[in-house]
PDB file of C-alpha atoms in Angstrom:
ATOM      1  CA  UNK A  28      20.398 -33.199   6.911  1.00  0.00           C
ATOM      2  CA  UNK A  29      19.385 -29.487   5.582  1.00  0.00           C
ATOM      3  CA  UNK A  30      21.683 -26.931   5.168  1.00  0.00           C
ATOM      4  CA  UNK A  31      19.113 -24.201   6.107  1.00  0.00           C
ATOM      5  CA  UNK A  32      21.495 -22.174   8.043  1.00  0.00           C
ATOM      6  CA  UNK A  33      23.910 -19.222   8.292  1.00  0.00           C
ATOM      7  CA  UNK A  34      21.081 -16.852   7.215  1.00  0.00           C
ATOM      8  CA  UNK A  35      18.759 -18.673   6.740  1.00  0.00           C
ATOM      9  CA  UNK A  36      18.321 -20.703   9.934  1.00  0.00           C
ATOM     10  CA  UNK A  37      15.670 -20.134  11.266  1.00  0.00           C
ATOM     11  CA  UNK A  38      11.445 -22.265  12.176  1.00  0.00           C
ATOM     12  CA  UNK A  39       9.659 -18.694  11.989  1.00  0.00           C
ATOM     13  CA  UNK A  40       9.681 -17.516   7.776  1.00  0.00           C
ATOM     14  CA  UNK A  41       7.573 -14.211   9.154  1.00  0.00           C
ATOM     15  CA  UNK A  42      10.834 -13.331  12.065  1.00  0.00           C
ATOM     16  CA  UNK A  43      13.411 -14.247   9.190  1.00  0.00           C
ATOM     17  CA  UNK A  44      12.353 -12.021   6.652  1.00  0.00           C
ATOM     18  CA  UNK A  45      12.246  -9.672   9.893  1.00  0.00           C
ATOM     19  CA  UNK A  46      15.345 -10.162  10.287  1.00  0.00           C
ATOM     20  CA  UNK A  47      16.832  -9.261   7.051  1.00  0.00           C
ATOM     21  CA  UNK A  48      14.243  -6.479   6.683  1.00  0.00           C
ATOM     22  CA  UNK A  49      16.101  -4.607   9.932  1.00  0.00           C
ATOM     23  CA  UNK A  50      19.239  -5.773   7.985  1.00  0.00           C
ATOM     24  CA  UNK A  51      18.039  -3.900   5.053  1.00  0.00           C
ATOM     25  CA  UNK A  52      17.549  -0.140   7.589  1.00  0.00           C
ATOM     26  CA  UNK A  53      21.309  -0.871   7.806  1.00  0.00           C
ATOM     27  CA  UNK A  54      22.535  -0.733   3.998  1.00  0.00           C
ATOM     28  CA  UNK A  55      19.514  -0.057   1.480  1.00  0.00           C
ATOM     29  CA  UNK A  56      19.864   3.820   0.761  1.00  0.00           C
ATOM     30  CA  UNK A  57      16.189   4.450   0.476  1.00  0.00           C
ATOM     31  CA  UNK A  58      13.860   3.340   0.673  1.00  0.00           C
ATOM     32  CA  UNK A  59      14.343  -1.302   2.728  1.00  0.00           C
ATOM     33  CA  UNK A  60      10.387  -1.763   2.394  1.00  0.00           C
ATOM     34  CA  UNK A  61       9.222  -1.186  -1.338  1.00  0.00           C
ATOM     35  CA  UNK A  62       7.922  -4.218  -3.153  1.00  0.00           C
ATOM     36  CA  UNK A  63       7.432  -4.356  -6.320  1.00  0.00           C
ATOM     37  CA  UNK A  64       3.492  -5.420  -5.315  1.00  0.00           C
ATOM     38  CA  UNK A  65       1.968  -7.887  -9.204  1.00  0.00           C
ATOM     39  CA  UNK A  66      -1.456  -8.069  -9.150  1.00  0.00           C
ATOM     40  CA  UNK A  67      -3.901  -9.796 -11.724  1.00  0.00           C
ATOM     41  CA  UNK A  68      -6.736  -7.795 -13.439  1.00  0.00           C
ATOM     42  CA  UNK A  69     -10.185  -9.578 -14.395  1.00  0.00           C
ATOM     43  CA  UNK A  70      -8.567 -10.889 -18.053  1.00  0.00           C
ATOM     44  CA  UNK A  71      -6.123 -12.013 -15.824  1.00  0.00           C
ATOM     45  CA  UNK A  72      -3.105  -8.520 -17.462  1.00  0.00           C
ATOM     46  CA  UNK A  73      -0.708  -8.549 -14.632  1.00  0.00           C
ATOM     47  CA  UNK A  74      -0.241  -5.751 -12.943  1.00  0.00           C
ATOM     48  CA  UNK A  75       3.391  -4.896 -11.792  1.00  0.00           C
ATOM     49  CA  UNK A  76       4.097  -1.209  -9.464  1.00  0.00           C
ATOM     50  CA  UNK A  77       5.891  -0.341  -6.209  1.00  0.00           C
ATOM     51  CA  UNK A  78       4.240   0.743  -2.879  1.00  0.00           C
ATOM     52  CA  UNK A  79       5.353   0.268   0.594  1.00  0.00           C
ATOM     53  CA  UNK A  80       5.562  -2.642   3.211  1.00  0.00           C
ATOM     54  CA  UNK A  81       4.614  -1.238   6.218  1.00  0.00           C
ATOM     55  CA  UNK A  82       4.827  -4.119   8.325  1.00  0.00           C
ATOM     56  CA  UNK A  83       5.994  -7.374   8.878  1.00  0.00           C
ATOM     57  CA  UNK A  84       2.885  -9.627  10.873  1.00  0.00           C
ATOM     58  CA  UNK A  85       2.897 -12.577  12.832  1.00  0.00           C
ATOM     59  CA  UNK A  86       1.419 -13.976  10.184  1.00  0.00           C
ATOM     60  CA  UNK A  87       1.187 -11.706   7.410  1.00  0.00           C
ATOM     61  CA  UNK A  88       3.122  -8.547   5.346  1.00  0.00           C
ATOM     62  CA  UNK A  89       0.470  -5.694   5.288  1.00  0.00           C
ATOM     63  CA  UNK A  90       0.378  -2.403   3.213  1.00  0.00           C
ATOM     64  CA  UNK A  91      -1.471   0.294   2.924  1.00  0.00           C
ATOM     65  CA  UNK A  92      -3.765   2.504  -0.109  1.00  0.00           C
ATOM     66  CA  UNK A  93      -6.588   3.350  -1.983  1.00  0.00           C
ATOM     67  CA  UNK A  94      -9.535   0.911  -2.354  1.00  0.00           C
ATOM     68  CA  UNK A  95     -10.567   2.672  -5.290  1.00  0.00           C
ATOM     69  CA  UNK A  96      -7.431   2.614  -7.241  1.00  0.00           C
ATOM     70  CA  UNK A  97      -6.268   0.334  -9.210  1.00  0.00           C
ATOM     71  CA  UNK A  98      -4.474  -2.250  -7.494  1.00  0.00           C
ATOM     72  CA  UNK A  99      -7.257  -2.068  -4.774  1.00  0.00           C
ATOM     73  CA  UNK A 100     -10.303  -3.433  -7.436  1.00  0.00           C
ATOM     74  CA  UNK A 101      -7.300  -5.699  -8.666  1.00  0.00           C
ATOM     75  CA  UNK A 102      -7.295  -7.600  -4.393  1.00  0.00           C
ATOM     76  CA  UNK A 103     -10.444  -7.289  -4.028  1.00  0.00           C
ATOM     77  CA  UNK A 104     -11.002  -8.691  -7.527  1.00  0.00           C
ATOM     78  CA  UNK A 105      -9.917 -11.562  -7.787  1.00  0.00           C
ATOM     79  CA  UNK A 106      -8.493 -11.424  -3.412  1.00  0.00           C
ATOM     80  CA  UNK A 107      -4.778 -12.714  -4.190  1.00  0.00           C
ATOM     81  CA  UNK A 108      -1.474 -10.927  -5.315  1.00  0.00           C
ATOM     82  CA  UNK A 109       2.333 -11.506  -5.239  1.00  0.00           C
ATOM     83  CA  UNK A 110       5.289  -9.285  -3.991  1.00  0.00           C
ATOM     84  CA  UNK A 111       8.527  -8.997  -4.187  1.00  0.00           C
ATOM     85  CA  UNK A 112      10.603  -7.257  -1.524  1.00  0.00           C
ATOM     86  CA  UNK A 113      14.957  -7.130  -3.697  1.00  0.00           C
ATOM     87  CA  UNK A 114      17.655  -5.559  -1.658  1.00  0.00           C
ATOM     88  CA  UNK A 115      20.389  -4.306  -3.819  1.00  0.00           C
ATOM     89  CA  UNK A 116      22.932  -3.482  -1.182  1.00  0.00           C
ATOM     90  CA  UNK A 117      22.123  -7.401   0.082  1.00  0.00           C
ATOM     91  CA  UNK A 118      21.948  -9.825  -2.688  1.00  0.00           C
ATOM     92  CA  UNK A 119      18.884 -10.922  -1.129  1.00  0.00           C
ATOM     93  CA  UNK A 120      15.383 -11.530  -2.053  1.00  0.00           C
ATOM     94  CA  UNK A 121      12.853 -12.008  -1.102  1.00  0.00           C
ATOM     95  CA  UNK A 122       9.419 -13.459  -2.996  1.00  0.00           C
ATOM     96  CA  UNK A 123       5.328 -13.863  -1.860  1.00  0.00           C
ATOM     97  CA  UNK A 124       2.666 -15.168  -2.302  1.00  0.00           C
ATOM     98  CA  UNK A 125      -1.012 -15.884  -1.509  1.00  0.00           C
ATOM     99  CA  UNK A 126      -4.585 -13.850  -0.226  1.00  0.00           C
ATOM    100  CA  UNK A 127      -5.592 -11.069   0.410  1.00  0.00           C
ATOM    101  CA  UNK A 128      -7.816  -9.268   3.085  1.00  0.00           C
ATOM    102  CA  UNK A 129      -8.092  -5.907   3.861  1.00  0.00           C
ATOM    103  CA  UNK A 130      -7.157  -4.027   7.003  1.00  0.00           C
ATOM    104  CA  UNK A 131     -10.085  -1.814   8.194  1.00  0.00           C
ATOM    105  CA  UNK A 132      -9.577  -1.351  12.010  1.00  0.00           C
ATOM    106  CA  UNK A 133      -8.467   0.189  14.008  1.00  0.00           C
ATOM    107  CA  UNK A 134      -4.635  -0.349  12.887  1.00  0.00           C
ATOM    108  CA  UNK A 135      -5.175   0.899   9.836  1.00  0.00           C
ATOM    109  CA  UNK A 136      -6.662   4.558  11.782  1.00  0.00           C
ATOM    110  CA  UNK A 137      -3.015   3.962  13.733  1.00  0.00           C
ATOM    111  CA  UNK A 138      -1.286   3.820  11.014  1.00  0.00           C
ATOM    112  CA  UNK A 139      -3.163   6.506   8.542  1.00  0.00           C
ATOM    113  CA  UNK A 140      -3.079   8.816  12.205  1.00  0.00           C
ATOM    114  CA  UNK A 141       0.854   8.089  12.323  1.00  0.00           C
ATOM    115  CA  UNK A 142       1.258   9.475   8.482  1.00  0.00           C
ATOM    116  CA  UNK A 143       2.672  13.325   8.836  1.00  0.00           C
ATOM    117  CA  UNK A 144      -0.704  15.762   8.549  1.00  0.00           C
ATOM    118  CA  UNK A 145       0.355  15.962   4.227  1.00  0.00           C
ATOM    119  CA  UNK A 146      -0.018  12.571   3.634  1.00  0.00           C
ATOM    120  CA  UNK A 147      -3.205  12.321   5.236  1.00  0.00           C
ATOM    121  CA  UNK A 148      -4.637  15.627   3.425  1.00  0.00           C
ATOM    122  CA  UNK A 149      -3.353  13.864  -0.236  1.00  0.00           C
ATOM    123  CA  UNK A 150      -5.411  10.469   0.560  1.00  0.00           C
ATOM    124  CA  UNK A 151      -7.925  12.467   1.106  1.00  0.00           C
ATOM    125  CA  UNK A 152      -7.294  14.438  -2.300  1.00  0.00           C
ATOM    126  CA  UNK A 153      -6.566  12.418  -4.381  1.00  0.00           C
ATOM    127  CA  UNK A 154      -9.390   9.801  -7.036  1.00  0.00           C
ATOM    128  CA  UNK A 155      -5.795   7.217  -7.049  1.00  0.00           C
ATOM    129  CA  UNK A 156      -5.585   5.856 -10.803  1.00  0.00           C
ATOM    130  CA  UNK A 157      -8.107   7.735 -12.417  1.00  0.00           C
ATOM    131  CA  UNK A 158      -7.459  10.894 -15.536  1.00  0.00           C
ATOM    132  CA  UNK A 159      -6.729  13.636 -13.816  1.00  0.00           C
ATOM    133  CA  UNK A 160      -6.916  17.231 -15.547  1.00  0.00           C
ATOM    134  CA  UNK A 161      -4.303  19.475 -13.984  1.00  0.00           C
ATOM    135  CA  UNK A 162      -2.148  19.132 -11.794  1.00  0.00           C
ATOM    136  CA  UNK A 163      -3.644  23.182  -9.814  1.00  0.00           C
ATOM    137  CA  UNK A 164      -7.123  20.865  -9.940  1.00  0.00           C
ATOM    138  CA  UNK A 165      -4.878  18.360  -7.785  1.00  0.00           C
ATOM    139  CA  UNK A 166      -3.854  21.123  -5.354  1.00  0.00           C
ATOM    140  CA  UNK A 167      -6.741  23.172  -5.426  1.00  0.00           C
ATOM    141  CA  UNK A 168      -8.577  19.780  -4.607  1.00  0.00           C
ATOM    142  CA  UNK A 169      -6.586  19.797  -1.458  1.00  0.00           C
ATOM    143  CA  UNK A 170      -6.232  23.078  -0.964  1.00  0.00           C
ATOM    144  CA  UNK A 171     -10.130  22.647  -0.586  1.00  0.00           C
ATOM    145  CA  UNK A 172     -10.358  19.501   1.645  1.00  0.00           C
ATOM    146  CA  UNK A 173      -7.858  20.812   4.035  1.00  0.00           C
ATOM    147  CA  UNK A 174      -9.372  24.185   4.862  1.00  0.00           C
ATOM    148  CA  UNK A 175     -12.957  21.597   5.852  1.00  0.00           C
ATOM    149  CA  UNK A 176     -11.265  19.352   7.049  1.00  0.00           C
ATOM    150  CA  UNK A 177      -8.414  20.347   9.838  1.00  0.00           C
ATOM    151  CA  UNK A 178      -5.921  19.566  11.688  1.00  0.00           C
ATOM    152  CA  UNK A 179      -6.791  15.975  11.833  1.00  0.00           C
ATOM    153  CA  UNK A 180      -8.763  14.195   8.687  1.00  0.00           C
ATOM    154  CA  UNK A 181     -10.173  10.912   9.974  1.00  0.00           C
ATOM    155  CA  UNK A 182      -9.438   8.282   8.318  1.00  0.00           C
ATOM    156  CA  UNK A 183     -11.114   7.962   4.488  1.00  0.00           C
ATOM    157  CA  UNK A 184     -13.315   5.276   3.993  1.00  0.00           C
ATOM    158  CA  UNK A 185     -12.051   4.385   0.540  1.00  0.00           C
ATOM    159  CA  UNK A 186      -8.106   3.883   2.133  1.00  0.00           C
ATOM    160  CA  UNK A 187      -6.250   1.634   4.583  1.00  0.00           C
ATOM    161  CA  UNK A 188      -4.250  -1.496   4.686  1.00  0.00           C
ATOM    162  CA  UNK A 189      -4.316  -5.122   2.867  1.00  0.00           C
ATOM    163  CA  UNK A 190      -2.861  -8.451   4.089  1.00  0.00           C
ATOM    164  CA  UNK A 191      -1.547 -10.841   2.232  1.00  0.00           C
ATOM    165  CA  UNK A 192      -1.862 -13.954   4.176  1.00  0.00           C
ATOM    166  CA  UNK A 193       1.161 -15.717   1.883  1.00  0.00           C
ATOM    167  CA  UNK A 194       1.282 -19.547   1.159  1.00  0.00           C
ATOM    168  CA  UNK A 195       4.894 -19.682  -0.533  1.00  0.00           C
ATOM    169  CA  UNK A 196       7.540 -17.761   1.315  1.00  0.00           C
ATOM    170  CA  UNK A 197      10.906 -18.129  -1.191  1.00  0.00           C
ATOM    171  CA  UNK A 198      14.492 -16.801   0.386  1.00  0.00           C
ATOM    172  CA  UNK A 199      16.788 -15.587  -2.202  1.00  0.00           C
ATOM    173  CA  UNK A 200      20.016 -14.734  -1.961  1.00  0.00           C
ATOM    174  CA  UNK A 201      23.380 -13.931  -4.416  1.00  0.00           C
ATOM    175  CA  UNK A 202      26.132 -16.857  -4.571  1.00  0.00           C
ATOM    176  CA  UNK A 203      29.216 -16.713  -6.850  1.00  0.00           C
ATOM    177  CA  UNK A 204      28.301 -17.300 -11.142  1.00  0.00           C
ATOM    178  CA  UNK A 205      24.879 -17.664 -10.612  1.00  0.00           C
ATOM    179  CA  UNK A 206      24.518 -20.942  -7.470  1.00  0.00           C
ATOM    180  CA  UNK A 207      22.389 -18.999  -6.046  1.00  0.00           C
ATOM    181  CA  UNK A 208      20.788 -20.033  -2.845  1.00  0.00           C
ATOM    182  CA  UNK A 209      17.226 -19.994  -3.141  1.00  0.00           C
ATOM    183  CA  UNK A 210      14.479 -21.420  -0.297  1.00  0.00           C
ATOM    184  CA  UNK A 211      11.215 -21.799  -0.773  1.00  0.00           C
ATOM    185  CA  UNK A 212       8.847 -22.055   1.781  1.00  0.00           C
ATOM    186  CA  UNK A 213       5.177 -23.556   1.704  1.00  0.00           C
ATOM    187  CA  UNK A 214       2.152 -24.200   2.419  1.00  0.00           C
ATOM    188  CA  UNK A 215      -1.321 -25.656   1.268  1.00  0.00           C
ATOM    189  CA  UNK A 216      -3.683 -24.156   4.466  1.00  0.00           C
ATOM    190  CA  UNK A 217      -2.501 -21.570   6.468  1.00  0.00           C
ATOM    191  CA  UNK A 218      -3.169 -23.451  10.050  1.00  0.00           C
ATOM    192  CA  UNK A 219      -0.808 -25.826   8.389  1.00  0.00           C
ATOM    193  CA  UNK A 220       2.988 -26.694   8.665  1.00  0.00           C
ATOM    194  CA  UNK A 221       5.537 -24.839   6.677  1.00  0.00           C
ATOM    195  CA  UNK A 222       7.533 -27.485   3.708  1.00  0.00           C
ATOM    196  CA  UNK A 223      10.815 -26.420   3.314  1.00  0.00           C
ATOM    197  CA  UNK A 224      13.007 -27.441   0.232  1.00  0.00           C
ATOM    198  CA  UNK A 225      16.043 -25.581  -1.469  1.00  0.00           C
ATOM    199  CA  UNK A 226      15.254 -24.831  -5.013  1.00  0.00           C
ATOM    200  CA  UNK A 227      17.427 -24.719  -7.777  1.00  0.00           C
ATOM    201  CA  UNK A 228      19.827 -21.297  -8.874  1.00  0.00           C
TER     202      UNK A 228
END
């Protein structure tokens, strides 16, 4: 008989993730949607950085970035990624591993349009991850693009979303004396049902 009750209860891992996120939004002081995103380069050397998770869909997790950035290139190269959401205020985390695809359609356009004008201009101006001579050079480029693009710039063709479709999701909650609670949801193919196992701390 399963003892997956309380905060772990439910048959849909994405709904559990949304519920945990909603709780974190009430307790976490800064960026409750910050994820540590892991990728790997062509030699298999890992890379990790913080990005903001923007949506938990019915079957995937979505964030946005510059496709030409290091992370964008590594995601395109491997087609796989992992991330962790950690909420110190709740003593919980969610770990995700899976395949990656681009979100380049209407959803990406809508999210880009929802950002502040300065952020939209910044997406055009920044050649993310590439060498930059001076901050002044960047600000000059921002001014030039502001003048040329106007108050409603289109989404850059090199900027959009990535959707992580997980094969594994692990829910973790802090326990006394390091006796944490951990449940891993796993599926071999995305059309298949999940297998759920309790893990040792």
